[in-house]
PDB file of C-alpha atoms and ligand atoms in Angstrom:
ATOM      1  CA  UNK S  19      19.519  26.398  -8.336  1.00 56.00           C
ATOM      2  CA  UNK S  20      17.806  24.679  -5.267  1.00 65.00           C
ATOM      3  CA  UNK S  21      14.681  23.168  -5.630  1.00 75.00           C
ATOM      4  CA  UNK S  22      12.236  24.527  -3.231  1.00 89.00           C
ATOM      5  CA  UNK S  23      10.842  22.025  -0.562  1.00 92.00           C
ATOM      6  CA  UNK S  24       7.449  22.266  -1.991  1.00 93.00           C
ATOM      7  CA  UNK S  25       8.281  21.157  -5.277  1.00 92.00           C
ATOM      8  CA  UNK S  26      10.272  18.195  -4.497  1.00 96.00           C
ATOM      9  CA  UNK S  27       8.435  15.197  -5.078  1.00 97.00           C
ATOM     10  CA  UNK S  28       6.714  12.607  -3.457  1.00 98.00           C
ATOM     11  CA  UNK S  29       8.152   9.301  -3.082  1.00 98.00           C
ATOM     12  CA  UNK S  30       5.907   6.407  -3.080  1.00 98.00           C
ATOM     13  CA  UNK S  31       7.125   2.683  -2.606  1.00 98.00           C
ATOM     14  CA  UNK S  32       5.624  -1.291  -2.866  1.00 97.00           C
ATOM     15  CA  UNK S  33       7.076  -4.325  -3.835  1.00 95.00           C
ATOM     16  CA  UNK S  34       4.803  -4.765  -7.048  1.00 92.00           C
ATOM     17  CA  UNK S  35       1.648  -2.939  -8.427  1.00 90.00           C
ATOM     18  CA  UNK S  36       0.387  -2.810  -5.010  1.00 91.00           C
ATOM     19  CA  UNK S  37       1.227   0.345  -3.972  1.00 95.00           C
ATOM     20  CA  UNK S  38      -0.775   1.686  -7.349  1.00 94.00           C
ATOM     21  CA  UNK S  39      -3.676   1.662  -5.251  1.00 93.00           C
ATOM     22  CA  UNK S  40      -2.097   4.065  -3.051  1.00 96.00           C
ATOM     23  CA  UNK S  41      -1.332   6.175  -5.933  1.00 97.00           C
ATOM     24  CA  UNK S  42      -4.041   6.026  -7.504  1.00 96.00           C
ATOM     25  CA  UNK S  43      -5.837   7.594  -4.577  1.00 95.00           C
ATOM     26  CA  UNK S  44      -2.353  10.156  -4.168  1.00 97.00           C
ATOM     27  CA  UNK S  45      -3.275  11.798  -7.285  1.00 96.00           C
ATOM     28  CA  UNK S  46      -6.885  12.455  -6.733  1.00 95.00           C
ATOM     29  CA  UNK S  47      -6.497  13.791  -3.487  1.00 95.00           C
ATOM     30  CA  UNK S  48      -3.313  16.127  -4.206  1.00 96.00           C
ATOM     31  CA  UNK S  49      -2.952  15.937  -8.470  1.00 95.00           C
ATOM     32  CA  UNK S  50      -0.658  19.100  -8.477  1.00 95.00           C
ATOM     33  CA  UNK S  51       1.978  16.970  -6.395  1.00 97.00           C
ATOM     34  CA  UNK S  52       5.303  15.285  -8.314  1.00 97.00           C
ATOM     35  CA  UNK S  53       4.982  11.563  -7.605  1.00 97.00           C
ATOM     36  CA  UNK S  54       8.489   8.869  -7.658  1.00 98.00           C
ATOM     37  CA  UNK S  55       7.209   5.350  -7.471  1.00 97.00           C
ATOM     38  CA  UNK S  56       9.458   2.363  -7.235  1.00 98.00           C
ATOM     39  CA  UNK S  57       7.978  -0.823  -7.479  1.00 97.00           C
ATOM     40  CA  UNK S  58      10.568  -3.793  -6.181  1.00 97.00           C
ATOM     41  CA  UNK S  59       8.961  -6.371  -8.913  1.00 95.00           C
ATOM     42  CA  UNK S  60      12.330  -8.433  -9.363  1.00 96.00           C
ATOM     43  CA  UNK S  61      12.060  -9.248  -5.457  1.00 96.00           C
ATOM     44  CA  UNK S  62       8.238  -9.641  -5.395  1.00 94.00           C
ATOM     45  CA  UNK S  63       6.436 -10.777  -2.875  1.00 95.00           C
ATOM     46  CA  UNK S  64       7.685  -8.918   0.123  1.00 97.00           C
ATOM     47  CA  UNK S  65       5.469 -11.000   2.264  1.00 96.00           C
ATOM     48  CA  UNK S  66       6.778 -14.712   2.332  1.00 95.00           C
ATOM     49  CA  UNK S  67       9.984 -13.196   3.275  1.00 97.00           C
ATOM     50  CA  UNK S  68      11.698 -13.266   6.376  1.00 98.00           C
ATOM     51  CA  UNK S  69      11.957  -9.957   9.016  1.00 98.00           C
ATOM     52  CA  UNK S  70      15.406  -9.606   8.040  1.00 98.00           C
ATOM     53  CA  UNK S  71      15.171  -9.353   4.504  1.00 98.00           C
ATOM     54  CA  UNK S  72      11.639  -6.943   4.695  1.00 98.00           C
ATOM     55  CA  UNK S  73      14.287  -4.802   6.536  1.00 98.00           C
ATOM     56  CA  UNK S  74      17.221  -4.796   4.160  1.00 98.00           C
ATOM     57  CA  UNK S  75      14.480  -4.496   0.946  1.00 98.00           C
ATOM     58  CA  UNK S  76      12.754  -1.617   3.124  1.00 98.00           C
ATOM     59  CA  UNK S  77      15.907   0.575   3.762  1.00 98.00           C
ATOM     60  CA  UNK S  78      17.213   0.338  -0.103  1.00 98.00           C
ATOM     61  CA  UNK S  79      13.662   0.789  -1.410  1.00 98.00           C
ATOM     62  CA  UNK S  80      14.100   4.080   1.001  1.00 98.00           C
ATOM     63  CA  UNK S  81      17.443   5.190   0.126  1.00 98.00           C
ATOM     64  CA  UNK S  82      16.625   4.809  -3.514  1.00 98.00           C
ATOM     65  CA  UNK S  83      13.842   7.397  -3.391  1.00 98.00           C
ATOM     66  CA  UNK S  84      16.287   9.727  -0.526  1.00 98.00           C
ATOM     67  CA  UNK S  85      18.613   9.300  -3.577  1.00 98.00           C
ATOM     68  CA  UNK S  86      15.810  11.100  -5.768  1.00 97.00           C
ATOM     69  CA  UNK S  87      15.452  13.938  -3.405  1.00 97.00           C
ATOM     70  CA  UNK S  88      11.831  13.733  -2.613  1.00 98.00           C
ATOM     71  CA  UNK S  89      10.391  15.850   0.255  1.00 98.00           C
ATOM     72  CA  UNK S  90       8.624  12.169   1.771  1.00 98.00           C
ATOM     73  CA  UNK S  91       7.978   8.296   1.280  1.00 98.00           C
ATOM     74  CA  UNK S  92       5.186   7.192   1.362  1.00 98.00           C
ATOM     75  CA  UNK S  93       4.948   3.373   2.650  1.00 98.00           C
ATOM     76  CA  UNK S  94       2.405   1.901   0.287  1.00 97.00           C
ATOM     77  CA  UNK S  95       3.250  -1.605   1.585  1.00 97.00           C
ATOM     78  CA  UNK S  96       1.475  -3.030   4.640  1.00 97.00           C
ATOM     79  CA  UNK S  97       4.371  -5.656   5.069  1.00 97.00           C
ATOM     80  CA  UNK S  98       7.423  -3.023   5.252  1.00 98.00           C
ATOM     81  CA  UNK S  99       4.533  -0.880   7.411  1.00 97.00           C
ATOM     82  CA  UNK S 100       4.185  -3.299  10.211  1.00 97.00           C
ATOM     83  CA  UNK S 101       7.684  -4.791   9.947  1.00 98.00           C
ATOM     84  CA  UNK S 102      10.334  -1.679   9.368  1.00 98.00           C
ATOM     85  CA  UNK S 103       8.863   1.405  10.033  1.00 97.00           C
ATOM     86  CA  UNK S 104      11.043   2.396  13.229  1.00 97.00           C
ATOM     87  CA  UNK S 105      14.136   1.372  11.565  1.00 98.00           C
ATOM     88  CA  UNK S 106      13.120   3.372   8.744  1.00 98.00           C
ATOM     89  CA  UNK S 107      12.079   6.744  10.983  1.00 98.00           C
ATOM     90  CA  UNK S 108      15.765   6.024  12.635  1.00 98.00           C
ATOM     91  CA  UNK S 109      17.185   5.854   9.578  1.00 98.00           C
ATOM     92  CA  UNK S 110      16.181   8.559   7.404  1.00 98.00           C
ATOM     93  CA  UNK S 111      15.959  12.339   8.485  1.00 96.00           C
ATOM     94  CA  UNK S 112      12.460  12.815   6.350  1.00 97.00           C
ATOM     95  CA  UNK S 113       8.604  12.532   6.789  1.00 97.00           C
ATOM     96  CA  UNK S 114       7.138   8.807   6.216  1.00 98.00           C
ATOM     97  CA  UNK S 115       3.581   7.764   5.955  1.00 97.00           C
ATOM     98  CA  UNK S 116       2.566   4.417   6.254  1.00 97.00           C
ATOM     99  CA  UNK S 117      -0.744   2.163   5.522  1.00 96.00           C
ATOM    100  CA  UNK S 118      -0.989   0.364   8.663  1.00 95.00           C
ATOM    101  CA  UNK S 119      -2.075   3.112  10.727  1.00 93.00           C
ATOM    102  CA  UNK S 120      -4.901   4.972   8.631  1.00 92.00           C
ATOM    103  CA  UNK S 121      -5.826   1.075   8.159  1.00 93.00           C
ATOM    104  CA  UNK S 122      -6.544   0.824  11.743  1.00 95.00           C
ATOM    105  CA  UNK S 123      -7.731   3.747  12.579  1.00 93.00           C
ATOM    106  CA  UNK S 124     -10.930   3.872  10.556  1.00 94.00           C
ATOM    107  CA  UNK S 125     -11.435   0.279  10.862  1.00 95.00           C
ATOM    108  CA  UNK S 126     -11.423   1.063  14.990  1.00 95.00           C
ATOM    109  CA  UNK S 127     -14.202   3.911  14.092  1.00 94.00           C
ATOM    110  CA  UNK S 128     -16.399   1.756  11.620  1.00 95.00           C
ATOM    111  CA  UNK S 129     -16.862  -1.722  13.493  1.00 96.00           C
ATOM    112  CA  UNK S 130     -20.284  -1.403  15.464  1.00 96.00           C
ATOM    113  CA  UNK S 131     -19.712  -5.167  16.597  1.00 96.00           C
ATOM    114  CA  UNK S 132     -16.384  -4.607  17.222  1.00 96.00           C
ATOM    115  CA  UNK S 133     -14.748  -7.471  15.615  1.00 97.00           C
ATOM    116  CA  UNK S 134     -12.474  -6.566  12.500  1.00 98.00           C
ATOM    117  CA  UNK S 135     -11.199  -8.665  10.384  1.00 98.00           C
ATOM    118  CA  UNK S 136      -7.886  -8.457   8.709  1.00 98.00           C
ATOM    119  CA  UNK S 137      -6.281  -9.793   5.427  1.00 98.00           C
ATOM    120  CA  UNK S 138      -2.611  -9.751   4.955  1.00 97.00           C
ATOM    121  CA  UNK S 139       0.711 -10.766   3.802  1.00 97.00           C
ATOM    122  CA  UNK S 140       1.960 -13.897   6.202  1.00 97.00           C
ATOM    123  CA  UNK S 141       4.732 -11.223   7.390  1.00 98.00           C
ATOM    124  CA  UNK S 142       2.002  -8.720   8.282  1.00 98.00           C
ATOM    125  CA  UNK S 143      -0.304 -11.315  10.330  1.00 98.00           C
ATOM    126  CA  UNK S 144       2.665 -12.560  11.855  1.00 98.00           C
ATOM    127  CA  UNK S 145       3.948  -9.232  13.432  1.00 98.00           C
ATOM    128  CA  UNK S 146       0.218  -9.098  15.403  1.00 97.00           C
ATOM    129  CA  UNK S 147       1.121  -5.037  14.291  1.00 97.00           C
ATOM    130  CA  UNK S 148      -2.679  -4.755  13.199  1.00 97.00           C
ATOM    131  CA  UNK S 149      -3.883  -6.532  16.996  1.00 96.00           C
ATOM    132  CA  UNK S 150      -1.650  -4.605  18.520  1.00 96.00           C
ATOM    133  CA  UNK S 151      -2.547  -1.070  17.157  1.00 96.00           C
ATOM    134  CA  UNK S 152      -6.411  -1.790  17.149  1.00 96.00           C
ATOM    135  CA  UNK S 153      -6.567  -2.643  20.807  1.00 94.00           C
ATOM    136  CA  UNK S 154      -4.476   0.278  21.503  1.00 92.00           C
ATOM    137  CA  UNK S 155      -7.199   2.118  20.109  1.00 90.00           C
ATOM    138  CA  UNK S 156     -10.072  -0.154  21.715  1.00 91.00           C
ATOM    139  CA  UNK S 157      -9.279  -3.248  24.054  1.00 93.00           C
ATOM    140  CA  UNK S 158     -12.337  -4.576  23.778  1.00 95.00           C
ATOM    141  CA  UNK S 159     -11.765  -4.467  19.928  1.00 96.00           C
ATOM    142  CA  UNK S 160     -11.749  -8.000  18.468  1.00 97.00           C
ATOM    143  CA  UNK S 161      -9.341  -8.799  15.996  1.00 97.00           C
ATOM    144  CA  UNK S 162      -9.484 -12.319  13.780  1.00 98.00           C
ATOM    145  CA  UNK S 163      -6.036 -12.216  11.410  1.00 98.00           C
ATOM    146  CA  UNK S 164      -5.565 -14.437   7.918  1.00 98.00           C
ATOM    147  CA  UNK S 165      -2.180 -14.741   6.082  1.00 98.00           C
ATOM    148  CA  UNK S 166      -3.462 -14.738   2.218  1.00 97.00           C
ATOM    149  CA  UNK S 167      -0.737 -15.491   0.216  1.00 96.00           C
ATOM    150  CA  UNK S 168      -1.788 -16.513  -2.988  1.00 96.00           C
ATOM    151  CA  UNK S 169      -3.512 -12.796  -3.553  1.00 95.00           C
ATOM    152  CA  UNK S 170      -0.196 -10.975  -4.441  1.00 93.00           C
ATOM    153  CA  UNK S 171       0.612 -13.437  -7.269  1.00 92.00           C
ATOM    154  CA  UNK S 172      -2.727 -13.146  -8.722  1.00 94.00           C
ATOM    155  CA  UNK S 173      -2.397  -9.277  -8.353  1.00 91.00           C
ATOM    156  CA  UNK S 174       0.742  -9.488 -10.041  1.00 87.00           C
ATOM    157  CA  UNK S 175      -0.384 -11.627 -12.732  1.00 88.00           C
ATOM    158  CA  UNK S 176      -3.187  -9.043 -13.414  1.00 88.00           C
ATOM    159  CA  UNK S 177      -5.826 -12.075 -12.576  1.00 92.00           C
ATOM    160  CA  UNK S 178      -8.383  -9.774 -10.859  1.00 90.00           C
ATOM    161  CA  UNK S 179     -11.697 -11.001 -12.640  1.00 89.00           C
ATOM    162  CA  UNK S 180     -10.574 -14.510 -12.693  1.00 92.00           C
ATOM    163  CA  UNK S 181     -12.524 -17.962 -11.794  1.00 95.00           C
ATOM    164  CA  UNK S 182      -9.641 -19.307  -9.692  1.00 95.00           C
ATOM    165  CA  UNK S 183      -9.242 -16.253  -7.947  1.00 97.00           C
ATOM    166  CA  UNK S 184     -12.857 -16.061  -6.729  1.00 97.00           C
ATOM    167  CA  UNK S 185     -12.528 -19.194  -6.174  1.00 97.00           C
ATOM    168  CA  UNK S 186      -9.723 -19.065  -3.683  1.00 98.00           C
ATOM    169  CA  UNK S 187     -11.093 -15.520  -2.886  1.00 98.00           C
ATOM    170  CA  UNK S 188     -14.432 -17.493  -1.734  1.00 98.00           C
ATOM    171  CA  UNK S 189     -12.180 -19.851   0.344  1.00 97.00           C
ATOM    172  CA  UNK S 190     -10.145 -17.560   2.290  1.00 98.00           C
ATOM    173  CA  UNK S 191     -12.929 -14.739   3.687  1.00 98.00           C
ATOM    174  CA  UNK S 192     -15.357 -17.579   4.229  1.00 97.00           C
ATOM    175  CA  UNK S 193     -12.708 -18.224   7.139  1.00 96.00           C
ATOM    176  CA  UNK S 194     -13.349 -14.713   8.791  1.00 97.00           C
ATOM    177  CA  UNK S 195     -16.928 -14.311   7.551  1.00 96.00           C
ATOM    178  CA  UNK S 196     -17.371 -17.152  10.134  1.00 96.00           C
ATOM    179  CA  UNK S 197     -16.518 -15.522  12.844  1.00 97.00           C
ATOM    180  CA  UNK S 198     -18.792 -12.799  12.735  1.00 97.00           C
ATOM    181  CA  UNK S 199     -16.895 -10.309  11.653  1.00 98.00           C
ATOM    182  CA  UNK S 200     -18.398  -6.467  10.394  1.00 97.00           C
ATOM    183  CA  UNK S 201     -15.332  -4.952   9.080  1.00 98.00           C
ATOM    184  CA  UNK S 202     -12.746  -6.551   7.152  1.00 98.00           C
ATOM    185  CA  UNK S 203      -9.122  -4.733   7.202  1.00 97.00           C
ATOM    186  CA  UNK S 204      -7.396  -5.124   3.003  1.00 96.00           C
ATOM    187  CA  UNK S 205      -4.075  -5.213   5.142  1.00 96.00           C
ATOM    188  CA  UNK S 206      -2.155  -5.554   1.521  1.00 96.00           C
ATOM    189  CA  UNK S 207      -2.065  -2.245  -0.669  1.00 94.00           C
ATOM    190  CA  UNK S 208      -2.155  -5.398  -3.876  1.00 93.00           C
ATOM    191  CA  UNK S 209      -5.834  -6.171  -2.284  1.00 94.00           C
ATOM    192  CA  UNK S 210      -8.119  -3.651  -3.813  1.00 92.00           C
ATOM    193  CA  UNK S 211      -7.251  -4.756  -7.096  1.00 91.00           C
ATOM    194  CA  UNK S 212     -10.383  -7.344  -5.867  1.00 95.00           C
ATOM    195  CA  UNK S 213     -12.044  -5.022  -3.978  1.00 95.00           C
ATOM    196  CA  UNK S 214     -15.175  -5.585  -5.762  1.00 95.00           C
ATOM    197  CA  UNK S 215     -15.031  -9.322  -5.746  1.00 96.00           C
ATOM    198  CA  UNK S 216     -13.909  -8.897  -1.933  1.00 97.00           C
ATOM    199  CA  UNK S 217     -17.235  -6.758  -1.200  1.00 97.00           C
ATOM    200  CA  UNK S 218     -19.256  -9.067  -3.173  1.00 97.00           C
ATOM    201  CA  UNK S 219     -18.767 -12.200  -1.677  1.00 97.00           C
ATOM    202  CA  UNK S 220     -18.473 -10.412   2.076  1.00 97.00           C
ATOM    203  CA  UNK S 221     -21.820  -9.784   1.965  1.00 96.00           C
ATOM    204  CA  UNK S 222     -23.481  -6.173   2.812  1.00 95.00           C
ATOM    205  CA  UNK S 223     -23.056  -6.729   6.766  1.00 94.00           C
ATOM    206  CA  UNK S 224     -19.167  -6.367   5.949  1.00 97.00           C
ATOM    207  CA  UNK S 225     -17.731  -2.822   5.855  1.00 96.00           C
ATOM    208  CA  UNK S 226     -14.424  -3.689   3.614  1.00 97.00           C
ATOM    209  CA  UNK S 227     -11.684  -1.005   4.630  1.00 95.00           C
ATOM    210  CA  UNK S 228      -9.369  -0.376   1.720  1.00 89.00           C
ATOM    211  CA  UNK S 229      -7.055   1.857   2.915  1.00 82.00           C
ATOM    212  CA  UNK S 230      -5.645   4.037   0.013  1.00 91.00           C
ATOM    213  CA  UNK S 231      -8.048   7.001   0.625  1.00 89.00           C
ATOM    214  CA  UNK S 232      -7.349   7.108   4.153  1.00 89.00           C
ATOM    215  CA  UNK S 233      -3.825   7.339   3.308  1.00 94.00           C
ATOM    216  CA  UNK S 234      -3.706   9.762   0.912  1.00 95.00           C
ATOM    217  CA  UNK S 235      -5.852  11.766   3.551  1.00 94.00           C
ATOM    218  CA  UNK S 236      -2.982  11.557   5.587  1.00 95.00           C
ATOM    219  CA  UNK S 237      -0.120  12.443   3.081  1.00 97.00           C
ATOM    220  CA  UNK S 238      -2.478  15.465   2.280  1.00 97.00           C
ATOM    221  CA  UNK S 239      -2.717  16.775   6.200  1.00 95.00           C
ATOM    222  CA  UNK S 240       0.494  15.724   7.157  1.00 97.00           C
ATOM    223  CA  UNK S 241       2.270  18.105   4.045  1.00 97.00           C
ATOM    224  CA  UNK S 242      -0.105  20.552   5.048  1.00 96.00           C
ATOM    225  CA  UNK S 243       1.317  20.872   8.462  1.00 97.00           C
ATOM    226  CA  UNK S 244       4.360  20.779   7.384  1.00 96.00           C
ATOM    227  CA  UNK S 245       4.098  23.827   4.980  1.00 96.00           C
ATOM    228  CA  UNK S 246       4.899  21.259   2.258  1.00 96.00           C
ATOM    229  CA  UNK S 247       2.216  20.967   0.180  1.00 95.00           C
ATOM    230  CA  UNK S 248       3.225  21.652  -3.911  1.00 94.00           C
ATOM    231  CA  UNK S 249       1.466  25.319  -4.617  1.00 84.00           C
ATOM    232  CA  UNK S 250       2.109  25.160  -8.386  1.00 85.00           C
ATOM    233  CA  UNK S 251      -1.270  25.085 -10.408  1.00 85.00           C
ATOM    234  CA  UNK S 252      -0.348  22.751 -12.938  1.00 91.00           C
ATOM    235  CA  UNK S 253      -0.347  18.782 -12.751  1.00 92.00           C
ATOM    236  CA  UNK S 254       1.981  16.770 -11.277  1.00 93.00           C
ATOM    237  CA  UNK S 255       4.353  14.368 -13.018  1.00 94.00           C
ATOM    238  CA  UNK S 256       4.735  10.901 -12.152  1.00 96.00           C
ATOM    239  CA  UNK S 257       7.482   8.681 -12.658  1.00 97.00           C
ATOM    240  CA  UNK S 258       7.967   4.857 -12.449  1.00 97.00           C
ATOM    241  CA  UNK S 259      10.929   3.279 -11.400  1.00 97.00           C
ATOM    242  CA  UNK S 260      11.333  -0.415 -11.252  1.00 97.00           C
ATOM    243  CA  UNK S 261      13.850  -2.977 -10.234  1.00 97.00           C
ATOM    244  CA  UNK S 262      12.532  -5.416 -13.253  1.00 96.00           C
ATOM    245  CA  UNK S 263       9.751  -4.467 -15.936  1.00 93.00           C
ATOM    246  CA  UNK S 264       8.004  -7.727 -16.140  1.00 89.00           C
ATOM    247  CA  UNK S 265       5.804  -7.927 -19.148  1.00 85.00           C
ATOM    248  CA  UNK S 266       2.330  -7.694 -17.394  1.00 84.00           C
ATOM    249  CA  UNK S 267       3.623  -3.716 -15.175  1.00 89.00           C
ATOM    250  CA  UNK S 268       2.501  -1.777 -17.900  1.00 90.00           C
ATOM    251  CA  UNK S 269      -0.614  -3.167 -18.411  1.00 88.00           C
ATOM    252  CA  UNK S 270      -1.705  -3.233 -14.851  1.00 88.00           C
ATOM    253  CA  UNK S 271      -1.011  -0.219 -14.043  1.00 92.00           C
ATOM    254  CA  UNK S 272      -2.336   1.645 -17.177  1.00 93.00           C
ATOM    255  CA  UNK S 273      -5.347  -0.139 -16.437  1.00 89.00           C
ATOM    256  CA  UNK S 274      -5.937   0.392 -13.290  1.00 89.00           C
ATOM    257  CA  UNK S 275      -4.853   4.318 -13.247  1.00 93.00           C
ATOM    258  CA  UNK S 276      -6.661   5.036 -16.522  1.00 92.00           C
ATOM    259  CA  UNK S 277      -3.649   6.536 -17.889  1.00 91.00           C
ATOM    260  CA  UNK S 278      -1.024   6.117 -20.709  1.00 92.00           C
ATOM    261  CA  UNK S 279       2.527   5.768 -18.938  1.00 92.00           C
ATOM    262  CA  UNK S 280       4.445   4.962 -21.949  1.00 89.00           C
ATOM    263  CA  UNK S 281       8.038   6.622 -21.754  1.00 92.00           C
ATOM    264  CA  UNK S 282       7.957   7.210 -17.507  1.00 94.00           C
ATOM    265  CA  UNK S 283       9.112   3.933 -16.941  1.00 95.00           C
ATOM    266  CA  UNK S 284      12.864   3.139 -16.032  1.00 96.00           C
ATOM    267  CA  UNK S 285      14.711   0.309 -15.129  1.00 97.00           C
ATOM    268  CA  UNK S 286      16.955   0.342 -11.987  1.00 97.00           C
ATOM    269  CA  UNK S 287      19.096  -1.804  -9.647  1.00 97.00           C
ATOM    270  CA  UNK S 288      17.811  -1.952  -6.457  1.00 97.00           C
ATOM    271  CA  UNK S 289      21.025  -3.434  -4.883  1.00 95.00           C
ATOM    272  CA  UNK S 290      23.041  -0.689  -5.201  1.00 94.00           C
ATOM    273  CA  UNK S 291      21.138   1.160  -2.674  1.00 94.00           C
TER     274      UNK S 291
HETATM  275  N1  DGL G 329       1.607  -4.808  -1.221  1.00 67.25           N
HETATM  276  C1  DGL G 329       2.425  -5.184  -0.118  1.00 67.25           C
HETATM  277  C2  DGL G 329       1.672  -5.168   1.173  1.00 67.25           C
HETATM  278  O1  DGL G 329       0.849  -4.286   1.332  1.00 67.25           O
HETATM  279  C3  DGL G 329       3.395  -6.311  -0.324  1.00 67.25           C
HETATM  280  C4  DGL G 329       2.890  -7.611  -0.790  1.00 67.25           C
HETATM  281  C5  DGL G 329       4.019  -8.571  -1.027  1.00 67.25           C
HETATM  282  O2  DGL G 329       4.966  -8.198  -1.706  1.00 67.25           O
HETATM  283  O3  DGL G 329       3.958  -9.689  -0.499  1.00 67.25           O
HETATM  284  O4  DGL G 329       1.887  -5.948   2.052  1.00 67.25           O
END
């Protein structure tokens, strides 16, 4: 029998954990949905690599979850958002939401002094997409941009409350901190895993925009317009797909979403999509 629409699930992609964050904030906002993540952690990190190989990773990682007949993918990757996202809408006859605009758009409503700052993979702050989309919104909206790099390793690692990360935390946001900034853009989805140190050493003139919440906000409306929304009453099911299990996956993750997900993790090859 056909599934209905409704009941399909939702797919959610990342390279890594990062996209957990968007989960996370998935299942409080809609917890009767079905969720499909795939986390790309043999090819981790997306963002040292070049335009051409975001792409390729972007259109598997998308015909993967196509492949698992969910009802829309969610882009929980600021990298893939601001590097593949028309090749993906060209591609694939289905609904996608991506991080980079929700990101944006609140960030554009928040800033009083209008200067934002932004945080990001080195292929996100290279593709200006976060410039370009805030001044679209405001032109007189100042935008100061750092490549971060070391943060998705230490995310990956699970080093969250860690000396050397604060430490290189410190380093990096001192850099936009100096430039006057009142609202700093987490343009990674692995970045809220320091949220707290982020906030911390930003200072309480900062406004740090984490966009999961927004995000979710927007899967919610968008399925809602679309008639799409899951009306069964009971909770949704969530399943984990990976391209490698490294050892530290299951720990993160059951940390960080307060749940047991023994058993709902599989193993798959990526390439093949
Ligand atoms: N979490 C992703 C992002 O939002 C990817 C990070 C990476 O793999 O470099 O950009």
């Amino acid at each position: 029998m056909k599934r209905k629409i409704q009941n399909k699930p939702i797919g959610i992609f990342d390279s890594g954990v990062g996209g957990l964050t968007v989960l996370k904030e998935v299942l409080k906002q809609l917890p009767n949905e079905n969720i499909i993540y795939f986390g790309d952690t043999a090819r981790v990190p997306y963002g040292s690599k070049s335009v051409e190989t975001i792409k390729k990773f972007a259109m598997q990682d998308s015909s993967f979850l196509k492949s698992m007949d969910v009802k829309m993918i969610v882009v929980a990757c600021n990298t893939v958002s601001s590097n593949a996202m028309n090749l993906l809408r060209e591609n694939f006859d289905i609904p996608f939401v991506d991080v980079l605009l929700p990101n944006a758009m609140y960030a554009s409503q928040v800033t009083r002094k209008k200067r934002i700052g932004v945080i990001g993979t080195p292929a996100t702050i290279e593709s200006g997409a976060y410039s370009k989309i805030i001044k679209k919104f405001n032109k007189s909206h100042k935008v100061f941009s750092l490549a971060t790099p070391l943060l998705v390793p230490l995310a990956e690692e699970g080093l969250v409350e860690n000396k050397a990360t604060e430490i290189i935390l410190r380093d990096y946001l001192k850099k936009l901190i100096k430039k006057d900034i009142d609202t700093l853009i987490l343009g990674c989805t692995h970045y809220p895993l320091f949220e707290r140190k982020i906030r911390e050493i930003s200072g309480d003139n900062v406004q740090v925009v984490n966009s999961a919440r927004q995000t979710a906000r927007t899967v919610k409306s968008m399925l809602e317009d679309l008639g799409m929304l899951n009306s069964d009453n009971k909770k949704g099911d969530i399943r984990f797909f990976l391209s490698d299990i490294p050892r530290n996956f299951r720990k993160i993750a059951q940390r960080f979403l307060k749940q047991n997900i023994a058993g709902k993790v599989s193993k798959i090859d990526i390439e093949n999509y």
